Amino acid sequence: LNLGGHSITLLFQEDDFEAFSVKTCLAAGLVQLTTLCISFGMSVSAGIFIPLLFIGACFGRALALLAGLDPMTYAIVGAAACLGGVVRVLISLTAIVTSTTSLSFFLTPVMVATLCAQTIGNWASGRPGIYD
């Protein structure tokens, strides 16, 4: 299952609300999450960075569509939060997401989302992130 960066770009930028339905986003996110857990658990070199961004973007967009909010914003913040909950790098992840999207006004929501994800990740696992 090779979804790659193009799918993430579409989740971030697509303004058509019918392009990605809630069911599609949830199904794609769950399939990718299952695949990621299996490959990471088997120590297969499959990468974790892009799949985590994709999973977060899917779930963030699905939440926004359910609540009737801006899907692009929630896809970006969801991607940052999902990655931040696993790798638990606050400042560098916020800088990467903010500079990659070229949207400086996302600095505060991304920072708050990654801070919350980092706190919940530390509380839930009791150990540092995968890069620590």
JSON list of C-alpha atoms in Angstrom, two decimals:
[
{"chain": "A", "resi": 1, "resn": "LEU", "atom": "CA", "xyz": [0.00, 0.00, 0.00]},
{"chain": "A", "resi": 2, "resn": "ASN", "atom": "CA", "xyz": [1.90, 2.99, -1.27]},
{"chain": "A", "resi": 3, "resn": "LEU", "atom": "CA", "xyz": [-0.08, 6.15, -0.59]},
{"chain": "A", "resi": 4, "resn": "GLY", "atom": "CA", "xyz": [2.89, 8.54, -0.52]},
{"chain": "A", "resi": 5, "resn": "GLY", "atom": "CA", "xyz": [3.05, 12.26, -0.23]},
{"chain": "A", "resi": 6, "resn": "HIS", "atom": "CA", "xyz": [0.64, 12.99, -3.09]},
{"chain": "A", "resi": 7, "resn": "SER", "atom": "CA", "xyz": [-2.33, 11.73, -1.07]},
{"chain": "A", "resi": 8, "resn": "ILE", "atom": "CA", "xyz": [-1.33, 13.92, 1.86]},
{"chain": "A", "resi": 9, "resn": "THR", "atom": "CA", "xyz": [-1.12, 16.93, -0.44]},
{"chain": "A", "resi": 10, "resn": "LEU", "atom": "CA", "xyz": [-4.63, 16.21, -1.72]},
{"chain": "A", "resi": 11, "resn": "LEU", "atom": "CA", "xyz": [-5.96, 15.88, 1.83]},
{"chain": "A", "resi": 12, "resn": "PHE", "atom": "CA", "xyz": [-4.37, 19.22, 2.73]},
{"chain": "A", "resi": 13, "resn": "GLN", "atom": "CA", "xyz": [-5.42, 21.18, -0.35]},
{"chain": "A", "resi": 14, "resn": "GLU", "atom": "CA", "xyz": [-8.60, 19.71, -1.78]},
{"chain": "A", "resi": 15, "resn": "ASP", "atom": "CA", "xyz": [-11.44, 22.16, -1.24]},
{"chain": "A", "resi": 16, "resn": "ASP", "atom": "CA", "xyz": [-14.09, 19.88, -2.69]},
{"chain": "A", "resi": 17, "resn": "PHE", "atom": "CA", "xyz": [-15.95, 18.46, 0.30]},
{"chain": "A", "resi": 18, "resn": "GLU", "atom": "CA", "xyz": [-17.08, 15.45, -1.73]},
{"chain": "A", "resi": 19, "resn": "ALA", "atom": "CA", "xyz": [-13.55, 14.53, -2.82]},
{"chain": "A", "resi": 20, "resn": "PHE", "atom": "CA", "xyz": [-12.87, 12.75, 0.47]},
{"chain": "A", "resi": 21, "resn": "SER", "atom": "CA", "xyz": [-15.92, 11.62, 2.40]},
{"chain": "A", "resi": 22, "resn": "VAL", "atom": "CA", "xyz": [-15.86, 10.81, 6.11]},
{"chain": "A", "resi": 23, "resn": "LYS", "atom": "CA", "xyz": [-16.08, 7.09, 5.35]},
{"chain": "A", "resi": 24, "resn": "THR", "atom": "CA", "xyz": [-13.22, 7.30, 2.85]},
{"chain": "A", "resi": 25, "resn": "CYS", "atom": "CA", "xyz": [-10.98, 9.20, 5.25]},
{"chain": "A", "resi": 26, "resn": "LEU", "atom": "CA", "xyz": [-11.71, 6.84, 8.15]},
{"chain": "A", "resi": 27, "resn": "ALA", "atom": "CA", "xyz": [-11.23, 3.71, 6.02]},
{"chain": "A", "resi": 28, "resn": "ALA", "atom": "CA", "xyz": [-7.95, 4.96, 4.51]},
{"chain": "A", "resi": 29, "resn": "GLY", "atom": "CA", "xyz": [-6.67, 6.05, 7.93]},
{"chain": "A", "resi": 30, "resn": "LEU", "atom": "CA", "xyz": [-7.54, 2.73, 9.56]},
{"chain": "A", "resi": 31, "resn": "VAL", "atom": "CA", "xyz": [-6.00, 0.67, 6.74]},
{"chain": "A", "resi": 32, "resn": "GLN", "atom": "CA", "xyz": [-2.81, 2.71, 6.86]},
{"chain": "A", "resi": 33, "resn": "LEU", "atom": "CA", "xyz": [-2.72, 2.53, 10.68]},
{"chain": "A", "resi": 34, "resn": "THR", "atom": "CA", "xyz": [-3.11, -1.25, 10.60]},
{"chain": "A", "resi": 35, "resn": "THR", "atom": "CA", "xyz": [-0.43, -1.61, 7.94]},
{"chain": "A", "resi": 36, "resn": "LEU", "atom": "CA", "xyz": [1.90, 0.71, 9.85]},
{"chain": "A", "resi": 37, "resn": "CYS", "atom": "CA", "xyz": [1.45, -1.21, 13.12]},
{"chain": "A", "resi": 38, "resn": "ILE", "atom": "CA", "xyz": [2.13, -4.53, 11.43]},
{"chain": "A", "resi": 39, "resn": "SER", "atom": "CA", "xyz": [5.21, -3.33, 9.54]},
{"chain": "A", "resi": 40, "resn": "PHE", "atom": "CA", "xyz": [6.62, -1.40, 12.52]},
{"chain": "A", "resi": 41, "resn": "GLY", "atom": "CA", "xyz": [6.00, -4.35, 14.84]},
{"chain": "A", "resi": 42, "resn": "MET", "atom": "CA", "xyz": [7.85, -6.69, 12.48]},
{"chain": "A", "resi": 43, "resn": "SER", "atom": "CA", "xyz": [10.79, -4.26, 12.28]},
{"chain": "A", "resi": 44, "resn": "VAL", "atom": "CA", "xyz": [10.34, -3.97, 8.54]},
{"chain": "A", "resi": 45, "resn": "SER", "atom": "CA", "xyz": [12.01, -0.92, 7.07]},
{"chain": "A", "resi": 46, "resn": "ALA", "atom": "CA", "xyz": [8.89, 0.73, 5.65]},
{"chain": "A", "resi": 47, "resn": "GLY", "atom": "CA", "xyz": [9.12, 4.26, 7.05]},
{"chain": "A", "resi": 48, "resn": "ILE", "atom": "CA", "xyz": [6.97, 5.86, 9.69]},
{"chain": "A", "resi": 49, "resn": "PHE", "atom": "CA", "xyz": [7.07, 9.58, 8.97]},
{"chain": "A", "resi": 50, "resn": "ILE", "atom": "CA", "xyz": [4.82, 9.83, 5.88]},
{"chain": "A", "resi": 51, "resn": "PRO", "atom": "CA", "xyz": [2.33, 7.16, 7.03]},
{"chain": "A", "resi": 52, "resn": "LEU", "atom": "CA", "xyz": [1.82, 8.99, 10.34]},
{"chain": "A", "resi": 53, "resn": "LEU", "atom": "CA", "xyz": [1.22, 12.26, 8.50]},
{"chain": "A", "resi": 54, "resn": "PHE", "atom": "CA", "xyz": [-1.29, 10.51, 6.24]},
{"chain": "A", "resi": 55, "resn": "ILE", "atom": "CA", "xyz": [-3.13, 8.87, 9.16]},
{"chain": "A", "resi": 56, "resn": "GLY", "atom": "CA", "xyz": [-3.38, 12.16, 11.04]},
{"chain": "A", "resi": 57, "resn": "ALA", "atom": "CA", "xyz": [-4.53, 14.02, 7.92]},
{"chain": "A", "resi": 58, "resn": "CYS", "atom": "CA", "xyz": [-7.24, 11.41, 7.28]},
{"chain": "A", "resi": 59, "resn": "PHE", "atom": "CA", "xyz": [-8.57, 11.49, 10.83]},
{"chain": "A", "resi": 60, "resn": "GLY", "atom": "CA", "xyz": [-8.31, 15.28, 11.07]},
{"chain": "A", "resi": 61, "resn": "ARG", "atom": "CA", "xyz": [-10.19, 15.76, 7.81]},
{"chain": "A", "resi": 62, "resn": "ALA", "atom": "CA", "xyz": [-12.86, 13.23, 8.86]},
{"chain": "A", "resi": 63, "resn": "LEU", "atom": "CA", "xyz": [-13.37, 15.07, 12.15]},
{"chain": "A", "resi": 64, "resn": "ALA", "atom": "CA", "xyz": [-13.69, 18.40, 10.33]},
{"chain": "A", "resi": 65, "resn": "LEU", "atom": "CA", "xyz": [-16.21, 16.97, 7.87]},
{"chain": "A", "resi": 66, "resn": "LEU", "atom": "CA", "xyz": [-18.28, 15.54, 10.72]},
{"chain": "A", "resi": 67, "resn": "ALA", "atom": "CA", "xyz": [-18.25, 18.84, 12.60]},
{"chain": "A", "resi": 68, "resn": "GLY", "atom": "CA", "xyz": [-18.75, 21.01, 9.51]},
{"chain": "A", "resi": 69, "resn": "LEU", "atom": "CA", "xyz": [-15.41, 22.81, 9.93]},
{"chain": "A", "resi": 70, "resn": "ASP", "atom": "CA", "xyz": [-12.58, 23.61, 7.49]},
{"chain": "A", "resi": 71, "resn": "PRO", "atom": "CA", "xyz": [-11.15, 20.24, 6.38]},
{"chain": "A", "resi": 72, "resn": "MET", "atom": "CA", "xyz": [-7.81, 21.67, 5.23]},
{"chain": "A", "resi": 73, "resn": "THR", "atom": "CA", "xyz": [-7.03, 23.16, 8.62]},
{"chain": "A", "resi": 74, "resn": "TYR", "atom": "CA", "xyz": [-7.95, 20.05, 10.53]},
{"chain": "A", "resi": 75, "resn": "ALA", "atom": "CA", "xyz": [-6.04, 17.81, 8.12]},
{"chain": "A", "resi": 76, "resn": "ILE", "atom": "CA", "xyz": [-2.85, 19.81, 8.68]},
{"chain": "A", "resi": 77, "resn": "VAL", "atom": "CA", "xyz": [-3.26, 20.02, 12.46]},
{"chain": "A", "resi": 78, "resn": "GLY", "atom": "CA", "xyz": [-4.28, 16.35, 12.65]},
{"chain": "A", "resi": 79, "resn": "ALA", "atom": "CA", "xyz": [-1.20, 15.28, 10.71]},
{"chain": "A", "resi": 80, "resn": "ALA", "atom": "CA", "xyz": [1.06, 17.26, 13.01]},
{"chain": "A", "resi": 81, "resn": "ALA", "atom": "CA", "xyz": [-0.67, 15.91, 16.13]},
{"chain": "A", "resi": 82, "resn": "CYS", "atom": "CA", "xyz": [-0.47, 12.29, 14.97]},
{"chain": "A", "resi": 83, "resn": "LEU", "atom": "CA", "xyz": [3.21, 12.56, 14.18]},
{"chain": "A", "resi": 84, "resn": "GLY", "atom": "CA", "xyz": [3.86, 14.53, 17.36]},
{"chain": "A", "resi": 85, "resn": "GLY", "atom": "CA", "xyz": [2.20, 11.88, 19.50]},
{"chain": "A", "resi": 86, "resn": "VAL", "atom": "CA", "xyz": [4.60, 9.22, 18.25]},
{"chain": "A", "resi": 87, "resn": "VAL", "atom": "CA", "xyz": [7.91, 10.99, 17.72]},
{"chain": "A", "resi": 88, "resn": "ARG", "atom": "CA", "xyz": [7.33, 13.59, 20.47]},
{"chain": "A", "resi": 89, "resn": "VAL", "atom": "CA", "xyz": [9.46, 16.37, 19.03]},
{"chain": "A", "resi": 90, "resn": "LEU", "atom": "CA", "xyz": [7.64, 19.62, 19.66]},
{"chain": "A", "resi": 91, "resn": "ILE", "atom": "CA", "xyz": [9.63, 22.53, 18.29]},
{"chain": "A", "resi": 92, "resn": "SER", "atom": "CA", "xyz": [11.16, 20.92, 15.22]},
{"chain": "A", "resi": 93, "resn": "LEU", "atom": "CA", "xyz": [7.88, 19.30, 14.15]},
{"chain": "A", "resi": 94, "resn": "THR", "atom": "CA", "xyz": [6.04, 22.61, 14.48]},
{"chain": "A", "resi": 95, "resn": "ALA", "atom": "CA", "xyz": [8.75, 24.32, 12.43]},
{"chain": "A", "resi": 96, "resn": "ILE", "atom": "CA", "xyz": [8.65, 21.61, 9.76]},
{"chain": "A", "resi": 97, "resn": "VAL", "atom": "CA", "xyz": [4.86, 21.68, 9.37]},
{"chain": "A", "resi": 98, "resn": "THR", "atom": "CA", "xyz": [4.65, 25.46, 9.42]},
{"chain": "A", "resi": 99, "resn": "SER", "atom": "CA", "xyz": [7.44, 25.93, 6.88]},
{"chain": "A", "resi": 100, "resn": "THR", "atom": "CA", "xyz": [6.25, 23.08, 4.64]},
{"chain": "A", "resi": 101, "resn": "THR", "atom": "CA", "xyz": [2.74, 24.48, 4.36]},
{"chain": "A", "resi": 102, "resn": "SER", "atom": "CA", "xyz": [3.99, 28.10, 4.11]},
{"chain": "A", "resi": 103, "resn": "LEU", "atom": "CA", "xyz": [1.13, 29.08, 6.39]},
{"chain": "A", "resi": 104, "resn": "SER", "atom": "CA", "xyz": [2.59, 30.92, 9.38]},
{"chain": "A", "resi": 105, "resn": "PHE", "atom": "CA", "xyz": [-0.83, 31.40, 10.98]},
{"chain": "A", "resi": 106, "resn": "PHE", "atom": "CA", "xyz": [-0.90, 27.64, 11.67]},
{"chain": "A", "resi": 107, "resn": "LEU", "atom": "CA", "xyz": [1.96, 28.04, 14.15]},
{"chain": "A", "resi": 108, "resn": "THR", "atom": "CA", "xyz": [-0.25, 28.26, 17.25]},
{"chain": "A", "resi": 109, "resn": "PRO", "atom": "CA", "xyz": [-2.74, 25.46, 16.43]},
{"chain": "A", "resi": 110, "resn": "VAL", "atom": "CA", "xyz": [0.07, 23.13, 15.36]},
{"chain": "A", "resi": 111, "resn": "MET", "atom": "CA", "xyz": [2.09, 23.94, 18.50]},
{"chain": "A", "resi": 112, "resn": "VAL", "atom": "CA", "xyz": [-0.92, 23.32, 20.78]},
{"chain": "A", "resi": 113, "resn": "ALA", "atom": "CA", "xyz": [-1.83, 20.09, 18.96]},
{"chain": "A", "resi": 114, "resn": "THR", "atom": "CA", "xyz": [1.70, 18.70, 19.11]},
{"chain": "A", "resi": 115, "resn": "LEU", "atom": "CA", "xyz": [2.04, 19.71, 22.76]},
{"chain": "A", "resi": 116, "resn": "CYS", "atom": "CA", "xyz": [-1.20, 17.91, 23.65]},
{"chain": "A", "resi": 117, "resn": "ALA", "atom": "CA", "xyz": [-0.19, 14.87, 21.58]},
{"chain": "A", "resi": 118, "resn": "GLN", "atom": "CA", "xyz": [3.24, 14.78, 23.21]},
{"chain": "A", "resi": 119, "resn": "THR", "atom": "CA", "xyz": [1.71, 14.98, 26.70]},
{"chain": "A", "resi": 120, "resn": "ILE", "atom": "CA", "xyz": [-0.84, 12.25, 25.97]},
{"chain": "A", "resi": 121, "resn": "GLY", "atom": "CA", "xyz": [1.85, 10.08, 24.35]},
{"chain": "A", "resi": 122, "resn": "ASN", "atom": "CA", "xyz": [4.14, 10.42, 27.36]},
{"chain": "A", "resi": 123, "resn": "TRP", "atom": "CA", "xyz": [1.27, 9.67, 29.73]},
{"chain": "A", "resi": 124, "resn": "ALA", "atom": "CA", "xyz": [-0.04, 6.69, 27.76]},
{"chain": "A", "resi": 125, "resn": "SER", "atom": "CA", "xyz": [3.26, 4.93, 27.14]},
{"chain": "A", "resi": 126, "resn": "GLY", "atom": "CA", "xyz": [5.39, 6.07, 30.05]},
{"chain": "A", "resi": 127, "resn": "ARG", "atom": "CA", "xyz": [8.50, 6.17, 27.86]},
{"chain": "A", "resi": 128, "resn": "PRO", "atom": "CA", "xyz": [10.05, 8.66, 25.43]},
{"chain": "A", "resi": 129, "resn": "GLY", "atom": "CA", "xyz": [9.24, 8.93, 21.74]},
{"chain": "A", "resi": 130, "resn": "ILE", "atom": "CA", "xyz": [10.76, 6.71, 19.09]},
{"chain": "A", "resi": 131, "resn": "TYR", "atom": "CA", "xyz": [13.55, 9.18, 18.28]},
{"chain": "A", "resi": 132, "resn": "ASP", "atom": "CA", "xyz": [14.62, 9.73, 21.91]}
]
